Coordinates of C-alpha atoms and ligand atoms in Angstrom, one line a residue:
M1 CA -0.6 2.0 -9.7
P2 CA -0.3 4.0 -13.1
T3 CA -3.5 4.3 -15.8
P4 CA -4.1 2.4 -18.9
S5 CA -1.6 5.2 -20.3
M6 CA 0.7 5.2 -18.5
E7 CA 1.1 1.5 -18.4
D8 CA 1.4 1.6 -22.4
Y9 CA 4.6 4.0 -22.1
I10 CA 6.3 2.4 -19.3
E11 CA 5.5 -1.2 -21.4
Q12 CA 7.7 0.7 -24.8
I13 CA 9.9 2.0 -22.9
Y14 CA 10.8 -1.4 -21.7
L15 CA 10.8 -3.4 -24.2
L16 CA 12.8 -0.4 -25.8
I17 CA 15.2 -0.4 -23.7
E18 CA 15.3 -4.1 -23.7
E19 CA 15.7 -4.0 -28.1
K20 CA 18.1 -1.3 -28.4
G21 CA 19.1 -0.2 -24.6
Y22 CA 17.8 3.2 -24.8
A23 CA 14.8 5.0 -25.1
R24 CA 14.4 7.8 -27.0
V25 CA 11.5 10.3 -26.9
S26 CA 11.4 10.1 -31.1
D27 CA 10.9 6.0 -30.8
I28 CA 8.5 6.2 -27.8
A29 CA 6.5 8.3 -29.8
E30 CA 7.0 6.7 -32.9
N31 CA 5.8 3.2 -31.3
L32 CA 3.4 4.8 -29.2
S33 CA 1.9 6.9 -32.6
V34 CA 1.6 10.1 -30.9
H35 CA 3.5 13.2 -31.1
P36 CA 6.6 13.9 -29.5
S37 CA 5.7 16.4 -27.2
S38 CA 2.9 14.1 -25.9
V39 CA 6.0 12.3 -24.8
T40 CA 7.8 14.4 -23.1
K41 CA 4.9 15.0 -20.8
M42 CA 4.3 11.5 -20.1
V43 CA 8.2 11.4 -19.6
Q44 CA 7.8 14.1 -16.8
K45 CA 5.1 12.5 -15.1
L46 CA 6.3 8.9 -14.5
D47 CA 9.8 10.7 -13.6
H48 CA 7.6 12.1 -10.8
E49 CA 5.8 9.3 -9.7
K50 CA 8.9 7.4 -9.7
Y51 CA 9.0 4.7 -12.8
L52 CA 12.1 6.4 -14.3
I53 CA 14.4 9.3 -14.3
Y54 CA 14.4 11.8 -17.6
E55 CA 17.3 14.3 -18.0
K56 CA 16.5 15.7 -21.1
Y57 CA 20.0 16.0 -22.1
R58 CA 21.3 12.1 -20.9
G59 CA 17.9 10.5 -22.1
L60 CA 15.9 8.1 -19.6
V61 CA 16.2 5.3 -17.3
L62 CA 14.1 3.4 -15.9
T63 CA 14.0 2.7 -11.5
A64 CA 13.7 -0.7 -9.8
N65 CA 10.0 0.2 -9.9
G66 CA 10.0 0.9 -13.1
K67 CA 11.5 -2.0 -14.8
K68 CA 9.8 -4.2 -12.4
V69 CA 6.2 -2.6 -13.8
G70 CA 7.7 -2.5 -17.4
K71 CA 8.2 -6.5 -16.5
R72 CA 4.4 -7.8 -15.8
L73 CA 3.5 -5.6 -18.5
V74 CA 5.4 -7.3 -20.9
Y75 CA 4.7 -10.0 -19.6
R76 CA 0.5 -9.7 -19.4
H77 CA 0.8 -8.6 -23.4
E78 CA 2.8 -11.8 -24.3
L79 CA 0.3 -13.8 -22.4
L80 CA -2.7 -12.6 -23.6
E81 CA -1.4 -12.9 -27.1
Q82 CA -0.4 -16.3 -26.4
M83 CA -4.4 -16.6 -24.8
L84 CA -6.1 -15.3 -28.1
R85 CA -4.1 -17.5 -30.8
L86 CA -4.5 -20.7 -28.6
I87 CA -8.2 -19.9 -28.7
G88 CA -7.5 -19.7 -32.4
V89 CA -8.0 -15.8 -32.9
K90 CA -7.5 -14.5 -36.3
E91 CA -3.0 -13.4 -36.2
E92 CA -4.7 -10.3 -37.7
N93 CA -6.8 -9.6 -35.1
I94 CA -4.3 -10.7 -32.4
Y95 CA -2.1 -7.8 -31.6
H96 CA -5.2 -5.0 -31.4
D97 CA -7.1 -7.2 -29.6
V98 CA -4.4 -6.9 -26.8
E99 CA -4.3 -3.6 -26.5
G100 CA -7.9 -3.4 -26.0
I101 CA -8.3 -5.8 -23.5
E102 CA -4.7 -5.6 -21.6
H103 CA -5.5 -3.0 -19.2
H104 CA -8.5 -3.7 -18.2
L105 CA -8.0 -7.4 -16.5
S106 CA -7.3 -7.9 -12.8
W107 CA -3.7 -9.0 -12.0
N108 CA -6.1 -12.3 -10.5
A109 CA -7.1 -12.7 -13.9
I110 CA -4.5 -13.0 -15.6
D111 CA -2.8 -15.3 -13.4
R112 CA -5.6 -17.3 -14.1
I113 CA -5.2 -16.4 -18.2
G114 CA -2.1 -18.1 -17.1
D115 CA -3.5 -21.1 -15.8
L116 CA -5.2 -21.6 -19.0
V117 CA -2.6 -21.5 -21.3
E118 CA -0.6 -23.6 -19.0
F119 CA -4.2 -26.4 -19.2
F120 CA -3.4 -26.1 -22.8
E121 CA 0.3 -26.1 -23.5
E122 CA 0.7 -29.5 -20.9
A123 CA -1.7 -31.6 -23.5
P124 CA -1.6 -30.0 -26.5
E125 CA -4.8 -32.5 -27.9
R126 CA -6.0 -30.0 -25.3
V127 CA -6.2 -27.8 -28.3
E128 CA -7.4 -29.8 -30.9
D129 CA -10.6 -30.6 -28.9
L130 CA -11.1 -27.1 -28.9
R131 CA -10.5 -26.9 -32.4
K132 CA -13.1 -29.3 -32.6
I133 CA -16.2 -27.4 -31.6
Q134 CA -14.5 -24.3 -33.3
K135 CA -15.1 -25.4 -36.3
R136 CA -17.9 -27.2 -35.8
N137 CA -19.3 -23.6 -34.3
E138 CA -18.2 -21.9 -37.8
E139 CA -19.8 -24.6 -40.1
N140 CA -23.5 -24.0 -38.2
Q141 CA -22.6 -20.3 -38.4
K142 CA -22.3 -20.7 -42.4
Ligands
MN201 MN1 0.4 -3.6 -25.0

């Protein structure tokens, strides 16, 4: 099981490879706002744990397991964004909130949140009903 920090790296590497076809240490460092030397250290650890293969001058590639894990982590991040958006969380909070919770939920909870998103997407009036409650509560808070 990857640690939260390892998950952040695997997720970021997966996204970079999807976007650009490769993941450079400098890009990973920039996207995660960390020092390149921290990236090198973590990449070595991820290599050791067989999530990727790192060759100093040739860059890095995800192993089959690294890809599988990366895909699940990206899915989880996107699902949580979708869920927060659906329940009416302000756009400016969404990314940061997801970064704060994504590592701390069980996959069981993720699956059930998947059901919840489906429940709302199946019938848009359910979202409207929820918005009515939201509006009422916001009025009461004033
Ligand atoms: Mn994330």
